[in-house]
Amino acid sequence: FGHLVVVRGRAAGMSVNVLIDTGSDTSLANTALRRAIDTRRGRSTTFADRGNTAGGTIVLDRAIILPRIRIGEMEAQDVTAFVGDYHIFSVWQMLDEPTVLLGMDVLSRADALAIDYGRGAVSFRIMPTGAGY
């Protein structure tokens, strides 16, 4: 998809599209993913959070916590994703399939990240706990 890499992964125990977006500082989920999770759990997963800005506290509504996202061997836990049918999901025609966009809030957890746009490949390096360089 041009300069955006899309891979398959797992979130909340189901197969999902994962957009890798190094230009985003936050992770996003489309409403199809939230609906699929709600259906699976039989209850709503949406919550509101608060953020602080120079202008004061704001409410960040429609967020979900994804307990686990897995892409190959890379796993991220307790990912907060803001839910909506954002423009990026529309551009890549991913409004109807469960999709999560991983921003730098998650990608920066890896020790190294390499993206080969020519091959459409993403590689993560995660050092084991306690391992040195």
PDB file of N, CA, C and O in Angstrom, residues 9-16 37 40-41 66-69:
ATOM      1  N   GLY A   9      -1.882 -10.013  11.751  1.00  0.00           N
ATOM      2  CA  GLY A   9      -1.500 -10.238  13.137  1.00  0.00           C
ATOM      3  C   GLY A   9      -2.685 -10.763  13.911  1.00  0.00           C
ATOM      4  O   GLY A   9      -3.719 -11.101  13.330  1.00  0.00           O
ATOM      5  N   ARG A  10      -2.526 -10.821  15.213  1.00  0.00           N
ATOM      6  CA  ARG A  10      -3.602 -11.265  16.089  1.00  0.00           C
ATOM      7  C   ARG A  10      -3.793 -10.232  17.185  1.00  0.00           C
ATOM      8  O   ARG A  10      -2.825  -9.738  17.751  1.00  0.00           O
ATOM      9  N   ALA A  11      -5.037  -9.916  17.449  1.00  0.00           N
ATOM     10  CA  ALA A  11      -5.379  -9.005  18.539  1.00  0.00           C
ATOM     11  C   ALA A  11      -6.652  -9.536  19.168  1.00  0.00           C
ATOM     12  O   ALA A  11      -7.583  -9.938  18.460  1.00  0.00           O
ATOM     13  N   ALA A  12      -6.670  -9.549  20.477  1.00  0.00           N
ATOM     14  CA  ALA A  12      -7.845 -10.020  21.221  1.00  0.00           C
ATOM     15  C   ALA A  12      -8.267 -11.414  20.762  1.00  0.00           C
ATOM     16  O   ALA A  12      -9.449 -11.731  20.692  1.00  0.00           O
ATOM     17  N   GLY A  13      -7.279 -12.238  20.397  1.00  0.00           N
ATOM     18  CA  GLY A  13      -7.548 -13.620  20.029  1.00  0.00           C
ATOM     19  C   GLY A  13      -8.098 -13.826  18.628  1.00  0.00           C
ATOM     20  O   GLY A  13      -8.559 -14.913  18.302  1.00  0.00           O
ATOM     21  N   MET A  14      -8.065 -12.803  17.789  1.00  0.00           N
ATOM     22  CA  MET A  14      -8.583 -12.956  16.421  1.00  0.00           C
ATOM     23  C   MET A  14      -7.586 -12.408  15.404  1.00  0.00           C
ATOM     24  O   MET A  14      -6.740 -11.577  15.738  1.00  0.00           O
ATOM     25  N   SER A  15      -7.709 -12.871  14.177  1.00  0.00           N
ATOM     26  CA  SER A  15      -6.847 -12.412  13.096  1.00  0.00           C
ATOM     27  C   SER A  15      -7.283 -11.007  12.671  1.00  0.00           C
ATOM     28  O   SER A  15      -8.477 -10.748  12.499  1.00  0.00           O
ATOM     29  N   VAL A  16      -6.299 -10.105  12.524  1.00  0.00           N
ATOM     30  CA  VAL A  16      -6.587  -8.718  12.159  1.00  0.00           C
ATOM     31  C   VAL A  16      -5.560  -8.206  11.166  1.00  0.00           C
ATOM     32  O   VAL A  16      -4.459  -8.747  11.057  1.00  0.00           O
ATOM     33  N   ILE A  37     -14.723  -7.533  18.836  1.00  0.00           N
ATOM     34  CA  ILE A  37     -14.348  -7.823  20.227  1.00  0.00           C
ATOM     35  C   ILE A  37     -15.580  -7.823  21.115  1.00  0.00           C
ATOM     36  O   ILE A  37     -15.763  -8.711  21.950  1.00  0.00           O
ATOM     37  N   ARG A  40     -17.559 -10.968  20.593  1.00  0.00           N
ATOM     38  CA  ARG A  40     -16.858 -12.110  21.186  1.00  0.00           C
ATOM     39  C   ARG A  40     -17.001 -12.147  22.704  1.00  0.00           C
ATOM     40  O   ARG A  40     -17.164 -13.196  23.301  1.00  0.00           O
ATOM     41  N   ARG A  41     -16.917 -10.991  23.328  1.00  0.00           N
ATOM     42  CA  ARG A  41     -16.972 -10.914  24.786  1.00  0.00           C
ATOM     43  C   ARG A  41     -18.389 -10.762  25.324  1.00  0.00           C
ATOM     44  O   ARG A  41     -18.611 -10.934  26.516  1.00  0.00           O
ATOM     45  N   LEU A  66      -6.263  -3.297  24.162  1.00  0.00           N
ATOM     46  CA  LEU A  66      -6.049  -4.608  23.561  1.00  0.00           C
ATOM     47  C   LEU A  66      -5.027  -5.322  24.431  1.00  0.00           C
ATOM     48  O   LEU A  66      -3.872  -4.899  24.492  1.00  0.00           O
ATOM     49  N   PRO A  67      -5.450  -6.368  25.139  1.00  0.00           N
ATOM     50  CA  PRO A  67      -4.543  -7.036  26.073  1.00  0.00           C
ATOM     51  C   PRO A  67      -3.281  -7.576  25.407  1.00  0.00           C
ATOM     52  O   PRO A  67      -2.219  -7.592  26.004  1.00  0.00           O
ATOM     53  N   ARG A  68      -3.402  -7.975  24.140  1.00  0.00           N
ATOM     54  CA  ARG A  68      -2.243  -8.561  23.463  1.00  0.00           C
ATOM     55  C   ARG A  68      -2.398  -8.388  21.960  1.00  0.00           C
ATOM     56  O   ARG A  68      -3.438  -8.685  21.400  1.00  0.00           O
ATOM     57  N   ILE A  69      -1.338  -7.907  21.321  1.00  0.00           N
ATOM     58  CA  ILE A  69      -1.254  -7.860  19.860  1.00  0.00           C
ATOM     59  C   ILE A  69       0.002  -8.626  19.478  1.00  0.00           C
ATOM     60  O   ILE A  69       1.072  -8.382  20.023  1.00  0.00           O
TER      61      ILE A  69
END
